[in-house]
Coordinates of C-alpha atoms and ligand atoms in Angstrom, one line a residue:
M69 CA 18.8 4.9 -25.0
A70 CA 17.4 6.7 -22.6
E71 CA 16.5 10.7 -22.3
G72 CA 15.9 11.1 -18.6
K73 CA 14.8 8.8 -16.0
L74 CA 13.1 4.9 -17.2
Y75 CA 10.1 3.9 -15.5
F76 CA 8.8 0.6 -16.3
R77 CA 5.0 -0.6 -16.2
P78 CA 4.1 -4.2 -16.5
I79 CA 0.9 -5.1 -18.7
G80 CA -0.4 -8.2 -20.2
F81 CA -0.9 -10.6 -17.1
L82 CA -0.8 -14.1 -16.5
Y83 CA -1.8 -16.0 -13.5
G84 CA -0.9 -19.6 -12.6
P85 CA -0.1 -22.5 -14.6
A86 CA -0.3 -20.0 -17.7
A87 CA 2.3 -17.5 -16.6
D88 CA 4.3 -20.1 -15.2
A89 CA 4.9 -21.7 -18.7
A90 CA 5.1 -18.5 -20.7
V91 CA 7.6 -17.3 -18.4
E92 CA 9.5 -20.9 -19.2
D93 CA 9.4 -20.3 -22.7
G94 CA 10.7 -16.9 -22.9
L95 CA 7.1 -15.3 -23.4
A96 CA 6.6 -13.2 -20.4
L97 CA 8.7 -12.8 -17.0
P98 CA 7.6 -13.0 -13.2
L99 CA 6.2 -9.7 -11.4
A100 CA 7.6 -9.4 -8.4
G101 CA 8.7 -13.3 -8.1
G102 CA 5.6 -14.4 -9.4
P103 CA 2.8 -15.9 -9.6
I104 CA 1.5 -13.7 -12.0
A105 CA 3.7 -12.8 -15.3
F106 CA 3.8 -9.9 -17.4
T107 CA 3.8 -10.1 -21.5
A108 CA 4.6 -6.5 -22.2
A109 CA 5.6 -3.2 -20.7
V110 CA 5.0 0.4 -21.2
L111 CA 8.9 2.0 -20.9
I112 CA 8.1 5.4 -19.7
E113 CA 11.1 7.9 -20.4
G114 CA 11.5 11.3 -19.1
N115 CA 10.3 12.9 -15.9
A116 CA 6.6 14.4 -14.9
T117 CA 6.5 17.4 -17.3
N118 CA 8.1 15.5 -20.5
S119 CA 7.8 12.3 -20.8
R120 CA 7.8 9.4 -23.9
R121 CA 5.6 6.0 -23.9
R122 CA 6.8 3.2 -25.8
L123 CA 5.4 -0.5 -25.8
F124 CA 7.5 -3.4 -25.9
T125 CA 6.5 -7.0 -25.8
A126 CA 8.4 -9.3 -23.0
Q127 CA 10.2 -10.8 -25.9
A128 CA 11.7 -7.8 -27.4
L129 CA 12.6 -6.7 -23.8
R130 CA 15.3 -8.9 -24.1
N131 CA 16.9 -7.5 -27.6
V132 CA 16.9 -4.1 -25.7
R133 CA 20.5 -3.2 -24.6
D134 CA 20.3 -0.3 -21.5
S135 CA 22.2 -0.4 -18.0
D136 CA 18.6 1.5 -17.0
L137 CA 16.7 -1.2 -18.6
G138 CA 18.6 -3.9 -16.9
A139 CA 18.4 -2.3 -13.2
V140 CA 14.6 -1.6 -13.6
L141 CA 13.6 -5.5 -14.7
K142 CA 15.5 -6.8 -11.8
R143 CA 13.9 -4.9 -9.2
V144 CA 10.3 -6.0 -11.4
T145 CA 10.8 -9.2 -11.9
A146 CA 13.1 -10.2 -8.4
P147 CA 10.7 -12.1 -6.3
R148 CA 9.7 -10.3 -2.6
P149 CA 11.2 -11.8 0.5
A150 CA 8.8 -12.2 3.6
Y151 CA 7.4 -9.0 5.2
A152 CA 7.3 -9.0 8.6
G153 CA 7.3 -12.7 9.2
L154 CA 4.3 -13.3 5.9
S155 CA 4.8 -14.8 2.9
L156 CA 3.8 -12.8 0.1
T157 CA 2.8 -15.1 -2.9
R158 CA -0.8 -14.6 -2.0
P159 CA -2.4 -11.2 -1.5
V160 CA -2.1 -10.4 2.0
L161 CA -5.2 -8.1 4.1
M162 CA -4.6 -5.8 6.2
G163 CA -7.5 -5.3 8.7
I164 CA -8.4 -2.3 9.6
V165 CA -9.5 -1.1 13.4
N166 CA -9.6 2.5 14.4
V167 CA -9.6 3.7 17.8
T168 CA -11.1 6.8 17.4
P169 CA -14.3 8.6 19.3
D170 CA -16.2 9.0 16.5
S171 CA -16.0 5.0 15.5
F172 CA -17.7 3.7 18.6
S173 CA -21.5 5.4 19.9
D174 CA -20.8 6.5 23.5
G175 CA -17.2 7.5 23.9
G176 CA -16.1 5.7 27.0
L177 CA -12.2 4.4 26.9
Y178 CA -12.8 0.9 28.3
D179 CA -15.7 0.2 25.5
E180 CA -13.6 1.6 23.3
T181 CA -10.8 -0.6 24.0
E182 CA -12.9 -3.8 24.6
G183 CA -14.6 -2.8 21.1
A184 CA -11.3 -2.2 19.1
I185 CA -10.0 -5.8 20.8
T186 CA -12.7 -7.9 19.7
H187 CA -12.5 -6.0 16.2
A188 CA -9.3 -6.7 15.6
A189 CA -10.1 -10.7 16.7
E190 CA -12.8 -10.7 14.7
L191 CA -10.9 -9.5 11.6
A192 CA -7.9 -12.4 12.3
A193 CA -10.4 -14.7 12.5
A194 CA -11.7 -13.5 9.1
G195 CA -8.3 -13.6 7.3
A196 CA -6.6 -10.7 8.0
Q197 CA -2.5 -11.7 8.8
I198 CA -2.4 -7.9 9.5
V199 CA -4.2 -5.9 11.2
D200 CA -3.7 -1.8 11.2
I201 CA -4.4 -0.4 14.8
G202 CA -4.9 3.3 14.4
G203 CA -5.4 5.9 17.5
E204 CA -5.5 9.1 14.7
S205 CA -8.0 9.6 12.5
T206 CA -6.3 11.0 9.0
R207 CA -9.3 11.0 7.1
P208 CA -9.9 14.1 4.3
G209 CA -10.6 17.5 7.3
S210 CA -9.2 15.8 10.3
D211 CA -7.4 17.8 12.9
A212 CA -3.9 16.5 14.2
V213 CA -4.3 14.3 17.7
E214 CA -2.2 15.1 20.9
R215 CA 0.5 12.6 21.7
D216 CA -0.8 11.2 24.8
E217 CA -4.5 10.9 23.5
E218 CA -3.5 8.6 20.8
L219 CA -0.9 7.0 23.5
A220 CA -4.1 6.6 25.4
R221 CA -6.1 5.0 23.0
V222 CA -3.8 2.7 21.1
V223 CA -1.8 1.3 24.2
P224 CA -4.1 -0.8 25.8
V225 CA -5.9 -2.1 22.4
L226 CA -1.8 -3.7 21.5
E227 CA -1.7 -4.5 25.1
G228 CA -4.8 -6.8 24.7
L229 CA -3.7 -8.2 21.2
A230 CA -0.8 -10.0 22.8
G231 CA -1.2 -13.5 21.4
S232 CA -3.3 -12.4 18.6
P233 CA -1.9 -14.9 15.7
A234 CA -2.0 -11.6 13.0
V235 CA 1.0 -9.7 12.9
I236 CA 0.3 -6.1 14.4
S237 CA 0.3 -2.8 12.6
I238 CA 0.7 0.8 14.2
D239 CA -1.0 3.3 12.0
T240 CA 0.7 6.4 13.2
R241 CA 2.9 9.6 12.4
K242 CA 4.6 9.9 15.9
S243 CA 7.7 8.3 17.3
E244 CA 6.5 8.2 20.9
V245 CA 3.7 6.3 19.2
A246 CA 5.8 3.9 17.4
K247 CA 8.2 3.2 20.3
A248 CA 5.5 2.2 22.7
A249 CA 4.0 0.0 19.4
A250 CA 6.6 -1.7 19.1
K251 CA 7.0 -2.5 23.0
A252 CA 3.6 -3.6 23.3
G253 CA 4.3 -6.3 19.9
A254 CA 3.6 -4.6 17.0
K255 CA 5.9 -5.7 14.1
I256 CA 5.0 -2.6 11.3
L257 CA 5.0 1.0 11.6
N258 CA 2.3 2.3 9.1
D259 CA 3.0 5.7 8.3
V260 CA 0.5 7.7 6.5
S261 CA 3.7 10.6 6.2
A262 CA 6.4 8.1 5.2
L263 CA 8.4 8.7 8.3
T264 CA 8.6 12.7 7.5
Y265 CA 6.0 13.8 10.2
D266 CA 8.4 13.1 12.7
P267 CA 11.7 12.0 11.6
A268 CA 12.6 10.2 14.9
C269 CA 10.2 7.5 14.3
M270 CA 13.1 6.3 11.5
T271 CA 15.1 5.6 14.7
V272 CA 12.5 4.1 16.6
A273 CA 11.6 1.9 13.2
A274 CA 15.3 1.3 12.7
K275 CA 16.1 0.4 16.4
A276 CA 13.4 -1.8 17.5
G277 CA 13.4 -3.9 14.0
L278 CA 10.2 -2.7 12.7
A279 CA 9.0 -3.6 9.4
V280 CA 7.4 0.1 7.7
V281 CA 4.9 1.0 5.2
L282 CA 5.8 4.3 3.3
M283 CA 2.7 5.9 2.0
H284 CA 2.8 8.6 -0.4
A285 CA 0.5 11.7 0.9
Q286 CA 0.3 15.6 -0.9
G287 CA -0.2 17.9 2.4
E288 CA -1.9 17.4 5.7
P289 CA -5.3 15.6 6.3
K290 CA -6.8 18.6 7.8
T291 CA -6.4 20.6 3.8
M292 CA -4.7 18.0 1.6
Q293 CA -8.2 17.7 -0.6
E294 CA -8.3 21.2 -1.0
N295 CA -6.7 21.6 -4.1
P296 CA -4.5 18.4 -5.4
T297 CA -2.3 19.0 -8.5
Y298 CA 0.1 16.9 -10.2
D299 CA 1.9 17.2 -13.5
D300 CA 1.8 13.7 -13.5
V301 CA 1.0 11.5 -10.2
T302 CA 1.7 8.3 -11.0
L303 CA 5.9 10.0 -11.9
E304 CA 5.6 12.3 -9.1
V305 CA 3.9 9.4 -6.4
F306 CA 6.8 7.0 -7.6
D307 CA 9.7 9.5 -6.9
Y308 CA 8.7 10.5 -3.9
L309 CA 8.3 6.7 -2.6
E310 CA 11.6 5.9 -4.2
S311 CA 13.5 8.5 -2.3
R312 CA 11.6 7.8 1.0
I313 CA 12.7 4.1 0.9
E314 CA 16.5 5.4 0.0
A315 CA 16.3 7.6 3.0
C316 CA 15.5 4.6 5.4
V317 CA 18.0 2.3 3.6
A318 CA 20.6 5.1 4.7
A319 CA 18.7 5.2 8.3
G320 CA 19.4 1.8 8.7
I321 CA 16.0 -0.1 7.6
G322 CA 16.8 -2.9 5.6
R323 CA 14.8 -3.0 2.2
A324 CA 13.5 -6.3 3.2
R325 CA 11.6 -4.4 5.9
I326 CA 9.9 -1.6 3.7
A327 CA 6.5 -1.6 1.6
A328 CA 5.8 1.3 0.1
D329 CA 1.7 2.5 -0.8
P330 CA 0.5 5.1 -3.4
G331 CA -1.8 6.8 -0.9
L332 CA -5.2 6.4 -2.5
G333 CA -7.0 9.6 -1.1
F334 CA -4.5 11.4 0.4
G335 CA -3.9 14.9 -1.2
K336 CA -5.8 13.4 -4.4
T337 CA -8.5 14.0 -7.0
L338 CA -10.5 11.1 -8.0
A339 CA -8.7 11.3 -11.3
H340 CA -5.7 11.2 -9.6
N341 CA -6.6 8.3 -7.4
L342 CA -8.1 6.3 -11.0
S343 CA -4.7 7.1 -12.7
L344 CA -3.0 5.6 -9.6
L345 CA -5.3 2.4 -9.5
A346 CA -4.7 2.2 -13.7
N347 CA -1.0 2.3 -13.1
L348 CA -0.1 0.3 -9.8
S349 CA 2.0 -2.4 -11.5
L350 CA 4.2 0.9 -12.1
F351 CA 5.4 0.8 -8.1
H352 CA 6.9 -2.9 -9.0
G353 CA 9.7 -0.8 -10.1
L354 CA 10.4 0.3 -6.2
G355 CA 11.8 -3.2 -5.9
V356 CA 9.9 -3.5 -2.9
P357 CA 6.1 -5.0 -1.7
L358 CA 3.3 -3.1 -2.5
L359 CA 0.6 -2.2 -0.1
V360 CA -2.6 0.1 -1.4
G361 CA -5.6 0.8 0.9
A362 CA -8.8 1.9 -1.1
S363 CA -11.3 0.7 1.4
R364 CA -14.5 3.0 1.6
K365 CA -12.7 5.7 0.6
R366 CA -14.8 8.7 -0.6
F367 CA -13.5 8.3 -4.5
I368 CA -15.1 5.0 -4.6
G369 CA -18.5 6.9 -3.8
G370 CA -17.0 9.3 -6.8
L371 CA -17.6 6.5 -8.8
G372 CA -20.6 4.9 -8.2
Q373 CA -23.4 6.1 -6.2
G374 CA -22.1 5.5 -2.3
K375 CA -22.1 8.6 -0.1
E376 CA -22.4 6.0 2.9
P377 CA -19.2 4.9 3.7
R378 CA -20.7 1.5 4.2
S379 CA -22.4 1.8 0.9
R380 CA -18.9 1.7 -0.8
E381 CA -18.0 -2.3 -0.1
P382 CA -18.8 -3.3 -3.5
G383 CA -16.4 -1.1 -4.5
S384 CA -13.9 -1.6 -2.4
H385 CA -13.8 -4.9 -3.1
A386 CA -13.7 -4.0 -6.6
A387 CA -10.7 -1.7 -6.6
A388 CA -8.9 -4.8 -4.0
I389 CA -9.0 -7.3 -6.6
A390 CA -7.8 -4.5 -9.2
A391 CA -4.9 -4.1 -6.9
A392 CA -4.0 -7.9 -6.4
A393 CA -4.9 -8.5 -10.2
Q394 CA -1.8 -5.7 -10.7
G395 CA 0.5 -8.2 -7.8
V396 CA 0.2 -5.5 -5.1
Q397 CA 0.7 -8.2 -1.8
I398 CA -0.8 -6.5 0.8
L399 CA -4.5 -4.6 0.7
R400 CA -5.3 -2.7 3.7
V401 CA -9.5 -3.0 4.2
H402 CA -12.3 -2.5 6.7
D403 CA -14.5 -5.9 5.4
V404 CA -11.9 -8.2 5.9
A405 CA -14.5 -11.7 5.5
G406 CA -16.0 -9.6 2.1
S407 CA -12.8 -8.9 0.8
H408 CA -11.2 -12.6 1.6
Q409 CA -13.9 -14.1 -0.2
G410 CA -13.7 -11.8 -3.5
L411 CA -10.0 -12.5 -3.6
E412 CA -10.0 -15.9 -3.0
V413 CA -12.7 -16.2 -6.1
W414 CA -10.4 -14.4 -8.1
R415 CA -8.0 -16.3 -7.4
A416 CA -9.7 -19.5 -7.7
S417 CA -10.8 -18.2 -10.9
M418 CA -7.3 -16.9 -12.9
F419 CA -5.0 -19.4 -10.9
G420 CA -7.3 -22.6 -10.4
T421 CA -7.6 -24.1 -7.4
E422 CA -4.0 -26.3 -6.9
N423 CA -1.7 -23.6 -5.3
Ligands
LIG63 C1 -3.9 4.1 3.4 O1 -4.4 4.0 1.8 N1 -5.3 5.4 4.4 S1 -6.5 6.4 7.1 C2 -11.5 7.8 4.4 C3 -12.9 7.4 4.4 C4 -12.2 5.9 4.8 C5 -11.4 5.5 5.0 C6 -14.7 7.1 4.7 N2 -4.2 4.8 6.4 C7 -4.6 4.4 4.6 O2 -8.9 4.6 5.7 N3 -2.3 3.5 5.8 C8 -5.7 5.6 6.0 O3 -13.8 7.6 4.2 C9 -3.4 4.5 5.6 N4 -2.7 3.2 3.3 C10 -2.1 3.2 4.4 N5 -0.5 2.6 4.7 C11 -7.9 6.7 5.6 C12 -9.0 6.0 5.6 C13 -10.3 6.2 5.3 C14 -10.3 7.6 4.9

């Protein structure tokens, strides 16, 4: 059947008891092991420049005899093991902690360190199961930060977080920072270059037993928003993440320790970001947990009004819920308390309050 590669986008989602009942009756299939189920799927055959789309119901899929389809179905429906010790059956919040001079008014390293430790503790108390500590701004237009500067920013914060109930994630592209972070207790390496900026990150993650987040980006932070182009953004991002997952597995980072992220805002126009958001469920075909970070990014303001990052919160909450509704397991957010409230209300309305 397949001409070229086969991609699979689950659609028609059911939640909670309705999902369980439909799976039981063979009318739906579990998305990444549940508790969301999908009742149909778009099969995409081809590549980024030439592809064909066909819609199948979950029932009709059972009559398709194709080994590529069998393999992708297995990846899409298989339960995801715990990631960095966290169960993924409910949305997990990753709270963002920036340890960069521009996020605090008066500079001084002591204030910066204390401020970041306090902020991380507040995020954990508000419902963040992961706190992501970053000492290099990778926003559009940012310059790279020297290794020693980045180490000086993040290591005291990581040390101050020893004993925190949250899983600690280090947002870095540098192996020396990843190594120091692992030593200070970080369990996740969140790398916006998917371990390509500094290839030694791969060895550090494998040796230290870190879980990793592999994020897609086109270009370098400084220039990535100048003229990003794709033939088909979702298929190209999918292929890239798939190849990075395979590279990590080959380097000894177990599949259970890998999460994938389409990298909203990283070398993407508004249209690219919206395509990715609308097609997030495709990425379950990677067979690993998914992470999405839309929080306060420029494209949120590009839709509503929102010039100031803080005024982008309502749109950020909507994006987080839209991602969770497609089964994205981990959401990277600034406003943990607000996101937690929004997701809990969404969950209770869609799943009922029993589980
Ligand atoms: C991400 O998506 N993003 S740093 C520009 C903004 C606001 C926020 C005001 N690290 C991600 O958060 N790691 C960053 O406009 C990330 N996924 C993962 N895994 C950029 C950021 C931001 C940029």
